[in-house]
CSV table of C-alpha atoms and ligand atoms in Angstrom, one decimal:
chain,number,residue,atom,x,y,z
A,1266,MET,CA,126.4,-11.9,-109.0
A,1267,ILE,CA,128.5,-9.7,-106.7
A,1268,ARG,CA,132.0,-8.6,-107.5
A,1269,ILE,CA,134.2,-6.6,-105.2
A,1270,VAL,CA,137.4,-5.1,-106.6
A,1271,GLY,CA,140.2,-3.4,-104.7
A,1272,LEU,CA,138.0,-2.2,-101.8
A,1273,GLU,CA,139.8,0.1,-99.4
A,1274,LYS,CA,138.3,1.8,-96.4
A,1275,SER,CA,139.7,3.7,-93.4
A,1276,PHE,CA,138.0,5.3,-90.5
A,1277,LYS,CA,140.3,8.2,-89.8
A,1278,LYS,CA,143.7,6.6,-89.1
A,1279,LEU,CA,142.3,3.1,-88.8
A,1280,GLU,CA,142.8,1.2,-92.1
A,1281,VAL,CA,140.1,-1.4,-92.0
A,1282,LEU,CA,140.0,-2.7,-95.6
A,1283,LYS,CA,143.3,-2.6,-97.5
A,1284,GLY,CA,142.4,-3.9,-100.9
A,1285,VAL,CA,139.7,-6.6,-100.7
A,1286,HIS,CA,138.8,-8.6,-103.9
A,1287,PHE,CA,136.4,-11.4,-104.2
A,1288,GLU,CA,133.5,-12.6,-106.2
A,1289,ILE,CA,130.2,-14.2,-105.2
A,1290,LYS,CA,128.6,-16.6,-107.6
A,1291,PRO,CA,124.8,-16.8,-108.0
A,1292,GLY,CA,123.0,-19.5,-106.1
A,1293,THR,CA,125.8,-20.1,-103.6
A,1294,ILE,CA,126.5,-19.5,-99.9
A,1295,THR,CA,129.6,-17.4,-99.1
A,1296,ALA,CA,130.8,-17.0,-95.6
A,1297,ILE,CA,133.0,-14.0,-94.7
A,1298,ILE,CA,134.8,-15.0,-91.6
A,1299,GLY,CA,137.4,-13.2,-89.5
A,1300,PRO,CA,138.1,-12.1,-86.0
A,1301,ASN,CA,136.1,-9.3,-84.3
A,1302,GLY,CA,136.9,-6.0,-85.8
A,1303,SER,CA,138.4,-7.4,-89.0
A,1304,GLY,CA,136.0,-5.5,-91.2
A,1305,LYS,CA,133.3,-8.0,-92.1
A,1306,SER,CA,130.4,-5.7,-91.3
A,1307,THR,CA,132.2,-2.9,-93.2
A,1308,ILE,CA,132.4,-5.0,-96.3
A,1309,ILE,CA,128.7,-5.8,-96.1
A,1310,LYS,CA,127.8,-2.2,-95.5
A,1311,THR,CA,129.7,-1.1,-98.6
A,1312,ILE,CA,127.8,-3.7,-100.7
A,1313,LEU,CA,124.6,-2.2,-99.3
A,1314,GLY,CA,125.7,1.4,-99.9
A,1315,LEU,CA,125.7,2.2,-96.2
A,1316,VAL,CA,129.4,2.8,-96.1
A,1317,LYS,CA,131.2,4.7,-98.8
A,1318,PRO,CA,134.6,3.0,-99.7
A,1319,ASP,CA,137.7,5.2,-100.2
A,1320,LYS,CA,138.7,3.1,-103.2
A,1321,GLY,CA,137.5,0.1,-105.1
A,1322,GLU,CA,134.4,-0.9,-107.0
A,1323,ILE,CA,131.4,-3.1,-106.3
A,1324,PHE,CA,129.3,-4.7,-109.0
A,1325,VAL,CA,125.9,-6.3,-108.2
A,1326,LYS,CA,124.3,-8.2,-111.1
A,1327,GLU,CA,127.0,-6.7,-113.4
A,1328,GLN,CA,125.8,-3.2,-112.5
A,1329,LYS,CA,128.4,-1.0,-110.9
A,1330,LEU,CA,127.2,0.6,-107.8
A,1331,ASN,CA,127.2,4.3,-108.2
A,1332,GLY,CA,125.0,5.6,-105.5
A,1333,GLY,CA,121.7,4.4,-107.1
A,1334,SER,CA,119.5,2.3,-105.0
A,1335,SER,CA,117.3,0.2,-107.3
A,1336,TYR,CA,119.4,-2.9,-106.7
A,1337,LYS,CA,118.5,-2.9,-103.1
A,1338,LYS,CA,115.1,-4.3,-103.9
A,1339,ALA,CA,116.8,-7.6,-104.7
A,1340,ILE,CA,118.5,-7.7,-101.3
A,1341,GLY,CA,117.3,-8.9,-97.9
A,1342,TYR,CA,119.6,-7.6,-95.2
A,1343,MET,CA,120.0,-8.8,-91.6
A,1344,PRO,CA,122.2,-6.3,-89.8
A,1345,GLN,CA,124.4,-7.3,-87.0
A,1346,SER,CA,122.4,-5.2,-84.5
A,1347,ALA,CA,119.0,-4.2,-85.8
A,1348,ARG,CA,117.6,-0.8,-84.8
A,1349,PHE,CA,113.8,-0.7,-84.8
A,1350,PRO,CA,111.4,2.1,-83.8
A,1351,GLU,CA,111.3,1.1,-80.2
A,1352,ASN,CA,107.9,2.4,-79.2
A,1353,LEU,CA,106.0,0.5,-81.8
A,1354,LYS,CA,104.5,-2.8,-80.9
A,1355,LEU,CA,105.8,-5.7,-82.9
A,1356,ASP,CA,102.6,-6.0,-84.9
A,1357,GLU,CA,102.8,-2.3,-85.8
A,1358,LEU,CA,106.4,-2.7,-86.8
A,1359,ILE,CA,105.7,-5.6,-89.1
A,1360,GLY,CA,102.6,-3.8,-90.5
A,1361,MET,CA,104.7,-0.7,-91.2
A,1362,ILE,CA,107.4,-2.7,-93.0
A,1363,LYS,CA,104.8,-4.5,-95.2
A,1364,ASP,CA,103.1,-1.2,-95.9
A,1365,LEU,CA,106.4,0.2,-97.3
A,1366,ARG,CA,106.3,-2.6,-99.9
A,1367,HIS,CA,102.6,-2.0,-100.5
A,1368,ASN,CA,101.6,-5.2,-98.7
A,1369,PRO,CA,102.7,-7.9,-101.1
A,1370,ALA,CA,100.5,-11.0,-100.9
A,1371,ASP,CA,103.3,-13.5,-100.9
A,1372,CYS,CA,105.3,-12.5,-97.8
A,1373,ASP,CA,107.4,-15.4,-96.4
A,1374,GLU,CA,105.9,-16.1,-93.0
A,1375,GLU,CA,107.8,-19.3,-92.3
A,1376,LEU,CA,110.3,-17.8,-89.7
A,1377,PHE,CA,107.4,-15.9,-88.1
A,1378,THR,CA,105.7,-19.2,-87.4
A,1379,GLN,CA,108.8,-21.2,-86.5
A,1380,PHE,CA,110.1,-18.5,-84.1
A,1381,GLU,CA,106.6,-18.3,-82.6
A,1382,LEU,CA,106.6,-14.5,-83.0
A,1383,GLU,CA,102.8,-14.2,-82.5
A,1384,LYS,CA,103.5,-14.6,-78.8
A,1385,GLU,CA,105.4,-11.3,-78.9
A,1386,PHE,CA,103.0,-9.5,-81.3
A,1387,LEU,CA,101.5,-7.1,-78.8
A,1388,LYS,CA,104.7,-6.2,-77.0
A,1389,PRO,CA,106.5,-2.9,-77.6
A,1390,VAL,CA,109.7,-3.6,-79.5
A,1391,ARG,CA,111.8,-2.0,-76.7
A,1392,THR,CA,110.8,-4.7,-74.3
A,1393,LEU,CA,111.8,-7.6,-76.5
A,1394,SER,CA,114.7,-9.8,-75.4
A,1395,GLY,CA,118.0,-9.8,-77.5
A,1396,GLY,CA,117.2,-13.2,-78.9
A,1397,THR,CA,113.6,-12.2,-79.9
A,1398,ARG,CA,115.0,-9.1,-81.6
A,1399,GLN,CA,117.3,-11.3,-83.6
A,1400,LYS,CA,114.4,-13.5,-84.6
A,1401,VAL,CA,112.5,-10.4,-85.8
A,1402,ASN,CA,115.6,-9.3,-87.6
A,1403,ALA,CA,115.9,-12.6,-89.4
A,1404,TYR,CA,112.2,-12.8,-90.3
A,1405,ILE,CA,112.3,-9.4,-91.9
A,1406,ALA,CA,115.3,-10.2,-94.0
A,1407,PHE,CA,113.6,-13.2,-95.6
A,1408,MET,CA,110.1,-11.6,-95.7
A,1409,PHE,CA,110.1,-10.3,-99.3
A,1410,ASN,CA,111.7,-13.3,-100.9
A,1411,PRO,CA,114.8,-11.4,-102.1
A,1412,ASP,CA,117.3,-12.9,-104.6
A,1413,ILE,CA,120.2,-11.9,-102.5
A,1414,LEU,CA,120.4,-12.4,-98.7
A,1415,ILE,CA,123.0,-10.6,-96.7
A,1416,LEU,CA,123.1,-11.8,-93.2
A,1417,ASP,CA,125.6,-10.3,-90.7
A,1418,GLU,CA,126.3,-12.7,-87.8
A,1419,PRO,CA,122.8,-14.2,-88.3
A,1420,THR,CA,122.9,-16.8,-85.5
A,1421,ALA,CA,124.5,-14.6,-82.9
A,1422,GLY,CA,122.3,-14.5,-79.7
A,1423,LEU,CA,119.9,-17.2,-80.9
A,1424,ASP,CA,119.1,-20.3,-78.8
A,1425,PRO,CA,120.2,-23.6,-80.4
A,1426,ILE,CA,116.7,-24.5,-81.6
A,1427,SER,CA,116.1,-21.1,-83.3
A,1428,SER,CA,119.6,-21.1,-84.7
A,1429,SER,CA,119.0,-24.5,-86.2
A,1430,PHE,CA,115.6,-23.3,-87.7
A,1431,LEU,CA,117.5,-20.3,-89.3
A,1432,LYS,CA,120.3,-22.5,-90.7
A,1433,ASP,CA,117.7,-24.8,-92.3
A,1434,LYS,CA,116.0,-21.8,-93.7
A,1435,ILE,CA,119.3,-20.5,-95.2
A,1436,LEU,CA,120.0,-23.9,-96.8
A,1437,GLN,CA,116.5,-24.1,-98.1
A,1438,GLU,CA,116.8,-20.7,-99.7
A,1439,LYS,CA,120.0,-21.7,-101.3
A,1440,GLU,CA,118.2,-24.7,-102.8
A,1441,ASN,CA,115.7,-22.2,-104.1
A,1442,GLY,CA,118.5,-20.5,-106.0
A,1443,LYS,CA,119.1,-17.6,-103.7
A,1444,THR,CA,122.6,-16.0,-103.3
A,1445,ILE,CA,123.6,-15.8,-99.7
A,1446,ILE,CA,126.4,-13.9,-98.0
A,1447,LEU,CA,126.9,-14.4,-94.3
A,1448,THR,CA,129.4,-13.5,-91.7
A,1449,SER,CA,130.6,-14.9,-88.4
A,1450,HIS,CA,133.5,-14.6,-86.1
A,1451,ILE,CA,132.7,-18.0,-84.7
A,1452,MET,CA,134.1,-20.5,-87.3
A,1453,SER,CA,132.3,-23.6,-86.1
A,1454,GLU,CA,129.0,-21.7,-86.2
A,1455,LEU,CA,129.0,-21.7,-90.0
A,1456,GLU,CA,130.7,-25.0,-90.8
A,1457,GLU,CA,127.6,-26.7,-92.1
A,1458,LEU,CA,126.5,-23.7,-94.2
A,1459,SER,CA,129.7,-22.6,-95.8
A,1460,GLU,CA,130.2,-23.6,-99.4
A,1461,LYS,CA,132.8,-21.0,-99.9
A,1462,ILE,CA,134.8,-19.2,-97.3
A,1463,VAL,CA,136.4,-15.8,-97.5
A,1464,PHE,CA,138.7,-15.3,-94.6
A,1465,LEU,CA,139.5,-11.7,-93.7
A,1466,LEU,CA,142.6,-10.9,-91.7
A,1467,ASP,CA,144.4,-7.6,-91.3
A,1468,GLY,CA,142.3,-5.9,-93.9
A,1469,LYS,CA,143.0,-8.4,-96.6
A,1470,ILE,CA,141.6,-11.7,-97.7
A,1471,CYS,CA,144.0,-14.4,-96.6
A,1472,PHE,CA,142.0,-17.3,-97.9
A,1473,GLU,CA,139.2,-17.7,-100.5
A,1474,GLY,CA,137.9,-21.1,-101.4
A,1475,SER,CA,135.9,-24.1,-100.2
A,1476,ALA,CA,136.0,-25.2,-96.6
A,1477,ASP,CA,137.4,-28.5,-97.8
A,1478,LEU,CA,140.3,-26.8,-99.5
A,1479,LEU,CA,141.0,-24.8,-96.4
A,1480,ARG,CA,141.3,-28.0,-94.4
A,1481,ILE,CA,143.6,-29.6,-97.0
A,1482,ASN,CA,145.7,-26.4,-97.2
A,1483,THR,CA,146.3,-26.4,-93.5
A,1484,GLY,CA,146.2,-30.1,-92.9
A,1485,GLU,CA,143.6,-29.7,-90.2
A,1486,ASP,CA,140.3,-31.6,-89.8
A,1487,LYS,CA,138.1,-29.0,-88.3
A,1488,LEU,CA,137.5,-25.6,-89.9
A,1489,GLU,CA,138.1,-23.8,-86.6
A,1490,ARG,CA,141.6,-25.3,-86.2
A,1491,SER,CA,142.4,-24.6,-89.8
A,1492,ILE,CA,141.6,-21.0,-89.3
A,1493,ALA,CA,143.6,-20.8,-86.1
A,1494,GLN,CA,146.5,-22.2,-88.1
A,1495,ILE,CA,146.3,-19.4,-90.6
A,1496,MET,CA,146.0,-16.8,-87.8
A,1497,LYS,CA,149.1,-18.2,-86.1
A,1498,GLY,CA,151.0,-18.0,-89.4
A,1499,HIS,CA,150.1,-14.3,-89.6
A,1500,ALA,CA,151.1,-13.4,-86.1
B,911,ADP,P1,133.7,-6.9,-87.8
B,911,ADP,O1,132.3,-6.9,-88.4
B,911,ADP,O2,134.6,-7.8,-88.6
B,911,ADP,O3,133.7,-7.2,-86.4
B,911,ADP,P2,133.6,-4.1,-88.4
B,911,ADP,O4,133.6,-4.0,-89.9
B,911,ADP,O5,132.4,-3.8,-87.7
B,911,ADP,O6,134.3,-5.5,-88.0
B,911,ADP,O7,134.7,-3.0,-87.9
B,911,ADP,C1,136.0,-3.0,-88.3
B,911,ADP,C2,136.8,-1.9,-87.6
B,911,ADP,O8,136.3,-0.6,-88.0
B,911,ADP,C3,136.6,-1.9,-86.1
B,911,ADP,O9,137.8,-1.6,-85.5
B,911,ADP,C4,135.5,-0.9,-85.9
B,911,ADP,O10,135.6,-0.3,-84.6
B,911,ADP,C5,135.9,0.1,-87.0
B,911,ADP,N1,134.7,0.9,-87.4
B,911,ADP,C6,133.6,0.3,-88.0
B,911,ADP,N2,132.7,1.3,-88.3
B,911,ADP,C7,133.2,2.5,-87.9
B,911,ADP,C8,132.7,3.8,-88.0
B,911,ADP,N3,131.6,4.1,-88.6
B,911,ADP,N4,133.6,4.8,-87.5
B,911,ADP,C9,134.7,4.4,-86.9
B,911,ADP,N5,135.2,3.2,-86.8
B,911,ADP,C10,134.5,2.2,-87.3
B,912,MG,MG1,130.5,-7.3,-87.6
């Protein structure tokens, strides 16, 4: 579904990605994990065409990305920190986004209901709390029923109940055949979601495989401890 080959990216002298390869199979959940600043969001932004890599190639549905944008219709993106037009009221923001897609009749409203966003409908976006913004961000990513969901730190800033709604939603969409990529710097956060883990450290992938395999490789029970083990090995 998505194939990343030899991705390199530097910001001035800072080498963030130093040759990243991995593949994402259709209908799976892949978790990119790694410490803060390891380049998770940079990988995601290159897939979305928001960051231009220095080297390497990305294929989405066997099509090489070459600056075109038609593939983006298949993708729902939840950025790590969403920027919205701050002066709009929430209902105006949502109306505007639906307008851009010519108001499809089959929008997914499940998260809107579960997150009780109607309570916030008439507030200007700038007055929404961090958690509410994150709920809006999640709701918009799922809204148009995309084949591919790219979620950058999706549960960050959510309360436990909302976080659990979102995780259920992610699992349910996987059951519906969606391909999901998510990131986190908190290992335990994703334990129940991660089918496949890509662990990014020092600009390279130091582990790619199932969470179970990671535990076996490092002889540790808990994912978090397994990762700490790898990081110690690198230090
Ligand atoms: P992560 O998502 O894993 O926390 P990021 O991909 O956001 O990491 O960032 C990786 C590194 O690249 C960080 O040191 C960050 O400061 C730097 N970085 C990211 N984007 C830019 C940019 N546009 N300009 C300069 N440095 C950047
Ligand atoms: Mg990030």
